[in-house]
PDB file of C-alpha atoms in Angstrom:
ATOM      1  CA  MET O 288    -119.857  82.089  37.657  1.00 78.00           C
ATOM      2  CA  PRO O 289    -120.957  81.579  41.284  1.00 96.00           C
ATOM      3  CA  TYR O 290    -119.301  79.008  43.512  1.00 97.00           C
ATOM      4  CA  PHE O 291    -120.016  77.513  46.908  1.00 97.00           C
ATOM      5  CA  GLU O 292    -117.694  75.697  49.280  1.00 96.00           C
ATOM      6  CA  THR O 293    -118.339  72.171  50.512  1.00 96.00           C
ATOM      7  CA  THR O 294    -117.523  70.712  53.921  1.00 92.00           C
ATOM      8  CA  ASP O 295    -114.036  69.620  52.782  1.00 95.00           C
ATOM      9  CA  GLY O 296    -113.193  72.996  51.233  1.00 96.00           C
ATOM     10  CA  THR O 297    -113.860  72.035  47.618  1.00 98.00           C
ATOM     11  CA  ARG O 298    -115.258  74.877  45.500  1.00 98.00           C
ATOM     12  CA  LEU O 299    -118.133  73.797  43.264  1.00 98.00           C
ATOM     13  CA  ALA O 300    -119.594  75.848  40.438  1.00 98.00           C
ATOM     14  CA  TYR O 301    -123.309  76.275  39.885  1.00 98.00           C
ATOM     15  CA  GLU O 302    -125.737  78.215  37.721  1.00 98.00           C
ATOM     16  CA  ASP O 303    -128.876  79.861  39.094  1.00 98.00           C
ATOM     17  CA  TYR O 304    -131.675  81.236  36.903  1.00 98.00           C
ATOM     18  CA  GLY O 305    -135.157  82.516  37.671  1.00 98.00           C
ATOM     19  CA  THR O 306    -136.974  83.375  40.891  1.00 95.00           C
ATOM     20  CA  GLY O 307    -139.870  80.901  41.225  1.00 96.00           C
ATOM     21  CA  ALA O 308    -140.188  77.515  42.894  1.00 98.00           C
ATOM     22  CA  PRO O 309    -136.728  75.910  42.810  1.00 98.00           C
ATOM     23  CA  ILE O 310    -135.710  72.966  40.665  1.00 99.00           C
ATOM     24  CA  VAL O 311    -132.233  71.527  41.272  1.00 99.00           C
ATOM     25  CA  PHE O 312    -130.852  69.530  38.351  1.00 99.00           C
ATOM     26  CA  LEU O 313    -128.262  66.858  39.213  1.00 98.00           C
ATOM     27  CA  SER O 314    -126.267  65.885  36.167  1.00 98.00           C
ATOM     28  CA  SER O 315    -125.161  62.546  34.845  1.00 98.00           C
ATOM     29  CA  TRP O 316    -121.773  60.960  35.375  1.00 98.00           C
ATOM     30  CA  VAL O 317    -119.148  62.856  33.297  1.00 98.00           C
ATOM     31  CA  LEU O 318    -121.678  65.519  32.264  1.00 98.00           C
ATOM     32  CA  ASN O 319    -122.229  68.950  33.781  1.00 98.00           C
ATOM     33  CA  ALA O 320    -124.858  71.686  33.979  1.00 98.00           C
ATOM     34  CA  ASP O 321    -124.798  72.216  30.221  1.00 98.00           C
ATOM     35  CA  MET O 322    -126.555  68.887  29.647  1.00 98.00           C
ATOM     36  CA  TRP O 323    -129.839  70.484  30.768  1.00 98.00           C
ATOM     37  CA  GLU O 324    -130.021  73.018  27.936  1.00 98.00           C
ATOM     38  CA  TYR O 325    -133.269  71.460  26.645  1.00 98.00           C
ATOM     39  CA  GLN O 326    -134.956  71.615  30.057  1.00 98.00           C
ATOM     40  CA  VAL O 327    -133.905  74.930  31.621  1.00 98.00           C
ATOM     41  CA  PRO O 328    -135.541  77.325  29.094  1.00 98.00           C
ATOM     42  CA  TYR O 329    -138.769  75.327  29.270  1.00 98.00           C
ATOM     43  CA  PHE O 330    -139.040  75.686  33.042  1.00 98.00           C
ATOM     44  CA  LEU O 331    -137.825  79.283  33.148  1.00 98.00           C
ATOM     45  CA  ASP O 332    -140.577  80.217  30.697  1.00 98.00           C
ATOM     46  CA  ARG O 333    -143.076  78.700  33.135  1.00 98.00           C
ATOM     47  CA  GLY O 334    -141.861  80.651  36.143  1.00 98.00           C
ATOM     48  CA  TYR O 335    -139.530  78.207  37.867  1.00 98.00           C
ATOM     49  CA  ARG O 336    -136.084  78.786  39.343  1.00 98.00           C
ATOM     50  CA  CYS O 337    -133.423  76.460  37.918  1.00 98.00           C
ATOM     51  CA  VAL O 338    -130.261  75.653  39.876  1.00 98.00           C
ATOM     52  CA  LEU O 339    -127.596  73.520  38.214  1.00 98.00           C
ATOM     53  CA  PRO O 340    -124.414  72.436  40.038  1.00 98.00           C
ATOM     54  CA  ASP O 341    -121.285  70.971  38.475  1.00 98.00           C
ATOM     55  CA  ARG O 342    -120.237  68.047  40.678  1.00 98.00           C
ATOM     56  CA  ARG O 343    -116.635  67.865  41.857  1.00 98.00           C
ATOM     57  CA  GLY O 344    -114.273  66.848  39.081  1.00 98.00           C
ATOM     58  CA  HIS O 345    -116.819  67.945  36.467  1.00 98.00           C
ATOM     59  CA  GLY O 346    -117.440  71.105  34.486  1.00 97.00           C
ATOM     60  CA  ARG O 347    -116.065  74.241  36.112  1.00 98.00           C
ATOM     61  CA  SER O 348    -115.789  72.842  39.633  1.00 98.00           C
ATOM     62  CA  ASP O 349    -112.599  72.002  41.511  1.00 98.00           C
ATOM     63  CA  ARG O 350    -110.901  68.693  40.760  1.00 98.00           C
ATOM     64  CA  PRO O 351    -109.861  67.320  44.147  1.00 98.00           C
ATOM     65  CA  ALA O 352    -108.256  63.934  44.712  1.00 97.00           C
ATOM     66  CA  THR O 353    -110.942  62.844  47.177  1.00 97.00           C
ATOM     67  CA  GLY O 354    -114.671  63.044  47.812  1.00 98.00           C
ATOM     68  CA  TYR O 355    -116.119  60.990  44.980  1.00 98.00           C
ATOM     69  CA  ASP O 356    -117.902  58.537  47.260  1.00 98.00           C
ATOM     70  CA  ALA O 357    -121.697  58.643  47.464  1.00 98.00           C
ATOM     71  CA  ASP O 358    -121.801  60.180  50.947  1.00 98.00           C
ATOM     72  CA  THR O 359    -119.545  63.108  50.095  1.00 98.00           C
ATOM     73  CA  ARG O 360    -121.333  63.816  46.835  1.00 98.00           C
ATOM     74  CA  ALA O 361    -124.645  63.807  48.722  1.00 98.00           C
ATOM     75  CA  ASP O 362    -123.091  66.208  51.233  1.00 98.00           C
ATOM     76  CA  ASP O 363    -122.136  68.443  48.303  1.00 98.00           C
ATOM     77  CA  VAL O 364    -125.808  68.600  47.308  1.00 98.00           C
ATOM     78  CA  ALA O 365    -126.705  69.451  50.904  1.00 98.00           C
ATOM     79  CA  ALA O 366    -124.098  72.222  50.949  1.00 98.00           C
ATOM     80  CA  LEU O 367    -125.621  73.772  47.815  1.00 98.00           C
ATOM     81  CA  LEU O 368    -129.163  73.700  49.193  1.00 98.00           C
ATOM     82  CA  ALA O 369    -127.965  75.228  52.458  1.00 98.00           C
ATOM     83  CA  HIS O 370    -125.834  77.839  50.681  1.00 98.00           C
ATOM     84  CA  LEU O 371    -128.868  79.094  48.730  1.00 98.00           C
ATOM     85  CA  ASP O 372    -131.314  78.242  51.551  1.00 98.00           C
ATOM     86  CA  LEU O 373    -133.498  76.378  49.064  1.00 98.00           C
ATOM     87  CA  ARG O 374    -136.797  74.891  50.267  1.00 98.00           C
ATOM     88  CA  GLU O 375    -139.674  73.051  48.633  1.00 98.00           C
ATOM     89  CA  VAL O 376    -137.124  71.855  46.082  1.00 98.00           C
ATOM     90  CA  THR O 377    -137.795  69.554  43.152  1.00 98.00           C
ATOM     91  CA  LEU O 378    -134.727  67.361  42.597  1.00 98.00           C
ATOM     92  CA  ILE O 379    -134.325  66.175  39.005  1.00 99.00           C
ATOM     93  CA  ALA O 380    -131.487  63.681  38.681  1.00 98.00           C
ATOM     94  CA  HIS O 381    -130.129  61.847  35.649  1.00 98.00           C
ATOM     95  CA  SER O 382    -128.068  58.638  35.696  1.00 98.00           C
ATOM     96  CA  ALA O 383    -125.441  58.800  38.493  1.00 98.00           C
ATOM     97  CA  GLY O 384    -127.132  61.948  39.742  1.00 98.00           C
ATOM     98  CA  GLY O 385    -129.919  59.622  40.866  1.00 98.00           C
ATOM     99  CA  GLY O 386    -127.647  58.049  43.441  1.00 98.00           C
ATOM    100  CA  GLU O 387    -126.686  61.477  44.741  1.00 98.00           C
ATOM    101  CA  ALA O 388    -130.359  62.432  45.107  1.00 98.00           C
ATOM    102  CA  ALA O 389    -131.250  59.165  46.843  1.00 98.00           C
ATOM    103  CA  ARG O 390    -128.293  59.338  49.231  1.00 98.00           C
ATOM    104  CA  TYR O 391    -129.001  63.024  49.945  1.00 98.00           C
ATOM    105  CA  LEU O 392    -132.569  62.171  50.988  1.00 98.00           C
ATOM    106  CA  SER O 393    -131.517  59.325  53.283  1.00 98.00           C
ATOM    107  CA  ARG O 394    -128.530  61.186  54.728  1.00 98.00           C
ATOM    108  CA  HIS O 395    -129.975  64.681  55.094  1.00 98.00           C
ATOM    109  CA  GLY O 396    -133.725  64.125  55.177  1.00 98.00           C
ATOM    110  CA  GLU O 397    -136.615  65.437  53.140  1.00 98.00           C
ATOM    111  CA  ASP O 398    -137.168  68.778  54.906  1.00 98.00           C
ATOM    112  CA  ARG O 399    -135.880  70.877  51.997  1.00 98.00           C
ATOM    113  CA  VAL O 400    -137.138  68.640  49.176  1.00 98.00           C
ATOM    114  CA  ALA O 401    -140.765  68.420  48.063  1.00 98.00           C
ATOM    115  CA  ARG O 402    -140.344  65.811  45.319  1.00 98.00           C
ATOM    116  CA  VAL O 403    -137.728  63.914  43.325  1.00 98.00           C
ATOM    117  CA  ALA O 404    -137.514  62.714  39.717  1.00 99.00           C
ATOM    118  CA  PHE O 405    -135.118  59.944  38.697  1.00 99.00           C
ATOM    119  CA  LEU O 406    -134.318  60.015  34.970  1.00 98.00           C
ATOM    120  CA  ALA O 407    -132.514  56.977  33.525  1.00 98.00           C
ATOM    121  CA  ALA O 408    -130.993  56.594  36.972  1.00 98.00           C
ATOM    122  CA  THR O 409    -128.254  54.046  37.667  1.00 98.00           C
ATOM    123  CA  LEU O 410    -130.188  52.683  40.635  1.00 98.00           C
ATOM    124  CA  PRO O 411    -130.705  50.693  42.797  1.00 98.00           C
ATOM    125  CA  PHE O 412    -127.454  48.642  42.847  1.00 98.00           C
ATOM    126  CA  LEU O 413    -125.387  47.847  39.783  1.00 98.00           C
ATOM    127  CA  LYS O 414    -122.812  45.389  41.104  1.00 98.00           C
ATOM    128  CA  LEU O 415    -123.427  41.651  41.001  1.00 98.00           C
ATOM    129  CA  THR O 416    -123.263  40.238  44.523  1.00 98.00           C
ATOM    130  CA  GLU O 417    -124.702  37.220  46.291  1.00 97.00           C
ATOM    131  CA  ASP O 418    -127.753  39.214  47.386  1.00 97.00           C
ATOM    132  CA  ASN O 419    -127.953  41.161  44.115  1.00 97.00           C
ATOM    133  CA  PRO O 420    -128.115  38.483  41.400  1.00 96.00           C
ATOM    134  CA  ALA O 421    -129.568  40.928  38.872  1.00 94.00           C
ATOM    135  CA  GLY O 422    -126.388  43.009  39.006  1.00 97.00           C
ATOM    136  CA  ILE O 423    -123.463  43.313  36.594  1.00 97.00           C
ATOM    137  CA  PRO O 424    -120.186  41.418  37.134  1.00 97.00           C
ATOM    138  CA  ALA O 425    -117.383  43.588  38.496  1.00 97.00           C
ATOM    139  CA  GLU O 426    -115.114  42.321  35.713  1.00 97.00           C
ATOM    140  CA  LEU O 427    -117.225  44.145  33.122  1.00 97.00           C
ATOM    141  CA  SER O 428    -116.984  47.387  35.059  1.00 97.00           C
ATOM    142  CA  GLU O 429    -113.217  47.132  35.349  1.00 97.00           C
ATOM    143  CA  ALA O 430    -112.944  46.301  31.639  1.00 97.00           C
ATOM    144  CA  SER O 431    -114.484  49.694  30.921  1.00 97.00           C
ATOM    145  CA  VAL O 432    -112.025  51.367  33.301  1.00 97.00           C
ATOM    146  CA  ALA O 433    -109.174  49.680  31.438  1.00 98.00           C
ATOM    147  CA  GLN O 434    -110.524  50.984  28.131  1.00 97.00           C
ATOM    148  CA  TRP O 435    -110.692  54.546  29.483  1.00 97.00           C
ATOM    149  CA  ARG O 436    -107.047  54.297  30.431  1.00 96.00           C
ATOM    150  CA  ARG O 437    -106.173  53.191  26.907  1.00 97.00           C
ATOM    151  CA  ASP O 438    -108.445  55.409  24.804  1.00 98.00           C
ATOM    152  CA  ARG O 439    -111.170  57.269  26.669  1.00 98.00           C
ATOM    153  CA  PRO O 440    -112.431  59.278  23.648  1.00 98.00           C
ATOM    154  CA  LYS O 441    -112.934  56.093  21.628  1.00 98.00           C
ATOM    155  CA  TRP O 442    -114.967  54.482  24.427  1.00 97.00           C
ATOM    156  CA  PHE O 443    -117.456  57.358  24.407  1.00 97.00           C
ATOM    157  CA  ALA O 444    -117.517  57.653  20.626  1.00 97.00           C
ATOM    158  CA  ASP O 445    -118.229  53.939  20.204  1.00 97.00           C
ATOM    159  CA  ARG O 446    -121.284  54.216  22.461  1.00 96.00           C
ATOM    160  CA  ALA O 447    -122.703  57.518  21.273  1.00 96.00           C
ATOM    161  CA  GLN O 448    -125.290  56.179  18.832  1.00 96.00           C
ATOM    162  CA  GLY O 449    -126.572  53.676  21.391  1.00 97.00           C
ATOM    163  CA  TYR O 450    -126.696  56.421  24.003  1.00 98.00           C
ATOM    164  CA  PHE O 451    -129.289  58.238  21.925  1.00 98.00           C
ATOM    165  CA  ALA O 452    -130.874  55.058  20.476  1.00 98.00           C
ATOM    166  CA  THR O 453    -130.587  56.443  16.960  1.00 97.00           C
ATOM    167  CA  HIS O 454    -131.315  52.961  15.596  1.00 96.00           C
ATOM    168  CA  LEU O 455    -134.923  53.529  16.691  1.00 97.00           C
ATOM    169  CA  GLY O 456    -135.273  56.640  14.575  1.00 96.00           C
ATOM    170  CA  ASN O 457    -134.362  59.290  17.130  1.00 97.00           C
ATOM    171  CA  ASP O 458    -133.242  62.315  15.147  1.00 94.00           C
ATOM    172  CA  VAL O 459    -129.909  63.427  16.582  1.00 96.00           C
ATOM    173  CA  SER O 460    -127.428  65.279  14.377  1.00 97.00           C
ATOM    174  CA  PRO O 461    -123.761  64.272  14.162  1.00 96.00           C
ATOM    175  CA  ALA O 462    -122.883  67.706  15.493  1.00 98.00           C
ATOM    176  CA  LEU O 463    -124.997  67.169  18.603  1.00 97.00           C
ATOM    177  CA  VAL O 464    -123.467  63.743  19.177  1.00 97.00           C
ATOM    178  CA  ASP O 465    -119.968  65.200  18.868  1.00 97.00           C
ATOM    179  CA  ASN O 466    -120.875  67.992  21.276  1.00 97.00           C
ATOM    180  CA  GLU O 467    -122.110  65.533  23.914  1.00 97.00           C
ATOM    181  CA  ILE O 468    -118.923  63.487  23.590  1.00 97.00           C
ATOM    182  CA  ARG O 469    -116.884  66.654  24.199  1.00 97.00           C
ATOM    183  CA  ARG O 470    -118.950  67.322  27.313  1.00 97.00           C
ATOM    184  CA  CYS O 471    -118.272  63.803  28.573  1.00 98.00           C
ATOM    185  CA  LEU O 472    -114.556  64.236  27.996  1.00 98.00           C
ATOM    186  CA  SER O 473    -114.532  67.537  29.901  1.00 97.00           C
ATOM    187  CA  ALA O 474    -114.766  65.656  33.221  1.00 98.00           C
ATOM    188  CA  SER O 475    -111.387  64.951  34.762  1.00 98.00           C
ATOM    189  CA  PRO O 476    -110.075  61.478  33.881  1.00 98.00           C
ATOM    190  CA  TYR O 477    -109.635  60.758  37.584  1.00 98.00           C
ATOM    191  CA  ALA O 478    -113.200  61.775  38.441  1.00 98.00           C
ATOM    192  CA  THR O 479    -114.488  59.742  35.500  1.00 98.00           C
ATOM    193  CA  THR O 480    -113.187  56.549  37.081  1.00 98.00           C
ATOM    194  CA  ALA O 481    -113.806  57.509  40.707  1.00 98.00           C
ATOM    195  CA  VAL O 482    -117.463  58.487  40.252  1.00 98.00           C
ATOM    196  CA  TRP O 483    -118.134  55.464  38.065  1.00 98.00           C
ATOM    197  CA  ARG O 484    -116.660  53.027  40.597  1.00 98.00           C
ATOM    198  CA  SER O 485    -118.595  54.643  43.423  1.00 98.00           C
ATOM    199  CA  THR O 486    -121.831  54.489  41.431  1.00 98.00           C
ATOM    200  CA  PHE O 487    -121.236  50.871  40.449  1.00 98.00           C
ATOM    201  CA  GLU O 488    -120.305  49.636  43.913  1.00 98.00           C
ATOM    202  CA  THR O 489    -122.799  51.537  46.094  1.00 98.00           C
ATOM    203  CA  ASP O 490    -125.980  49.814  47.206  1.00 98.00           C
ATOM    204  CA  PHE O 491    -128.750  52.433  47.123  1.00 98.00           C
ATOM    205  CA  ARG O 492    -131.577  50.025  47.938  1.00 98.00           C
ATOM    206  CA  PRO O 493    -131.922  51.155  51.587  1.00 98.00           C
ATOM    207  CA  ASP O 494    -131.905  54.808  50.465  1.00 98.00           C
ATOM    208  CA  LEU O 495    -134.757  54.239  48.024  1.00 98.00           C
ATOM    209  CA  THR O 496    -137.026  52.341  50.402  1.00 98.00           C
ATOM    210  CA  GLY O 497    -136.929  55.274  52.822  1.00 97.00           C
ATOM    211  CA  ILE O 498    -138.237  57.852  50.335  1.00 98.00           C
ATOM    212  CA  THR O 499    -141.669  59.170  51.310  1.00 98.00           C
ATOM    213  CA  ILE O 500    -142.011  62.278  49.121  1.00 98.00           C
ATOM    214  CA  PRO O 501    -143.649  62.182  45.659  1.00 98.00           C
ATOM    215  CA  THR O 502    -141.326  60.416  43.226  1.00 98.00           C
ATOM    216  CA  LEU O 503    -141.196  60.151  39.450  1.00 98.00           C
ATOM    217  CA  ILE O 504    -139.182  57.489  37.622  1.00 98.00           C
ATOM    218  CA  VAL O 505    -138.610  57.933  33.881  1.00 98.00           C
ATOM    219  CA  HIS O 506    -136.625  55.363  31.918  1.00 98.00           C
ATOM    220  CA  GLY O 507    -136.061  54.456  28.292  1.00 98.00           C
ATOM    221  CA  ALA O 508    -136.800  50.879  27.256  1.00 98.00           C
ATOM    222  CA  ALA O 509    -133.806  51.051  24.887  1.00 98.00           C
ATOM    223  CA  ASP O 510    -131.335  52.368  27.480  1.00 98.00           C
ATOM    224  CA  GLN O 511    -127.998  50.656  26.838  1.00 97.00           C
ATOM    225  CA  SER O 512    -126.127  52.525  29.594  1.00 97.00           C
ATOM    226  CA  ALA O 513    -128.581  51.736  32.403  1.00 97.00           C
ATOM    227  CA  VAL O 514    -130.430  48.656  31.164  1.00 98.00           C
ATOM    228  CA  ILE O 515    -134.021  49.014  32.267  1.00 98.00           C
ATOM    229  CA  THR O 516    -134.390  45.517  33.753  1.00 98.00           C
ATOM    230  CA  VAL O 517    -131.362  46.152  35.987  1.00 98.00           C
ATOM    231  CA  THR O 518    -132.273  49.723  36.918  1.00 98.00           C
ATOM    232  CA  GLY O 519    -135.652  51.310  36.208  1.00 98.00           C
ATOM    233  CA  HIS O 520    -137.843  48.285  36.823  1.00 98.00           C
ATOM    234  CA  ARG O 521    -136.136  47.433  40.095  1.00 98.00           C
ATOM    235  CA  THR O 522    -136.148  51.039  41.303  1.00 98.00           C
ATOM    236  CA  ALA O 523    -139.894  51.246  40.720  1.00 98.00           C
ATOM    237  CA  LYS O 524    -140.450  48.131  42.850  1.00 98.00           C
ATOM    238  CA  LEU O 525    -138.502  49.646  45.732  1.00 98.00           C
ATOM    239  CA  ILE O 526    -140.565  52.865  45.685  1.00 97.00           C
ATOM    240  CA  PRO O 527    -144.112  51.520  45.251  1.00 93.00           C
ATOM    241  CA  HIS O 528    -145.735  54.952  45.577  1.00 96.00           C
ATOM    242  CA  ALA O 529    -143.662  56.342  42.677  1.00 98.00           C
ATOM    243  CA  THR O 530    -145.084  57.311  39.311  1.00 98.00           C
ATOM    244  CA  TYR O 531    -143.322  55.217  36.682  1.00 98.00           C
ATOM    245  CA  LEU O 532    -143.052  56.268  33.027  1.00 98.00           C
ATOM    246  CA  GLU O 533    -141.348  54.166  30.359  1.00 98.00           C
ATOM    247  CA  TYR O 534    -140.428  55.603  26.944  1.00 98.00           C
ATOM    248  CA  PRO O 535    -140.375  52.740  24.399  1.00 98.00           C
ATOM    249  CA  THR O 536    -137.924  54.370  21.958  1.00 98.00           C
ATOM    250  CA  ALA O 537    -135.653  56.213  24.403  1.00 98.00           C
ATOM    251  CA  GLY O 538    -132.065  55.455  25.316  1.00 98.00           C
ATOM    252  CA  HIS O 539    -129.965  56.986  28.075  1.00 98.00           C
ATOM    253  CA  GLY O 540    -129.944  60.373  26.367  1.00 98.00           C
ATOM    254  CA  LEU O 541    -133.710  60.842  26.674  1.00 98.00           C
ATOM    255  CA  TYR O 542    -133.195  64.398  27.973  1.00 98.00           C
ATOM    256  CA  VAL O 543    -132.256  65.229  24.362  1.00 98.00           C
ATOM    257  CA  THR O 544    -134.129  62.788  22.139  1.00 98.00           C
ATOM    258  CA  HIS O 545    -137.390  62.967  24.086  1.00 98.00           C
ATOM    259  CA  ALA O 546    -136.972  66.453  25.543  1.00 98.00           C
ATOM    260  CA  GLU O 547    -140.446  67.673  24.585  1.00 98.00           C
ATOM    261  CA  GLN O 548    -142.187  64.657  26.125  1.00 98.00           C
ATOM    262  CA  LEU O 549    -139.895  64.614  29.150  1.00 98.00           C
ATOM    263  CA  ASP O 550    -140.341  68.299  29.901  1.00 98.00           C
ATOM    264  CA  ALA O 551    -144.117  67.983  29.737  1.00 98.00           C
ATOM    265  CA  ASP O 552    -144.066  64.921  32.011  1.00 98.00           C
ATOM    266  CA  LEU O 553    -141.808  66.679  34.502  1.00 98.00           C
ATOM    267  CA  LEU O 554    -144.055  69.739  34.528  1.00 98.00           C
ATOM    268  CA  ALA O 555    -147.131  67.603  35.155  1.00 98.00           C
ATOM    269  CA  PHE O 556    -145.327  65.898  38.029  1.00 98.00           C
ATOM    270  CA  ILE O 557    -144.192  69.175  39.594  1.00 98.00           C
ATOM    271  CA  ALA O 558    -147.484  70.986  39.116  1.00 96.00           C
ATOM    272  CA  GLY O 559    -149.571  67.996  40.205  1.00 90.00           C
TER     273      GLY O 559
END
């Protein structure tokens, strides 16, 4: 298992497959590189190089007490790209990974990145404020934090069916659902709260308006974790040159339930 060291000395794990044009996959909050198991073989078969980091506090990476803010996590992405000297990169980011991609681009520039895809991203700004009336009240966020401190496994289990939008006919086995819950629980409890709070409280609107490279936004209309009217629709308005795709029957877990469609759409975006 290869590792690289970030600017604050944290050791982060990553996986690196293939030798073609590089794709860097940034995982969701509480998930790790394993979440991309339905994307990586598809792109390897088509000649791409797939690089998958585990963010700090997640997967096989170190679990430090600090560094869960958006700037440091963006710096972690920069450290990976520099460590492998990756260029002409396609960034593919799911959920909270979207904030890391957006902050990386605004903080470190677009020199190494050719294009970016935001999948069910928790952008542009989740918290309700005076200048963000479409946001979510902070009390609701902290209620979730309180539930994690009481019974974190139950919180994820209660939301699993909605995560995959199984009520719309998406065929996801109980075994797969259980496996994804285990992956979510593998993140450190501290990082679970710290990354969530950072994602909820960070305003990524200025980061998004500065993006000039080709951008793809993919969102599920039935996303219960990142409600499309709060996230996907508003992100698309901030990046007017972006290609926007909406999956009517997809929830937050579209990388599983709509993997075949998603992979084909991503390939068309990268190859186009």
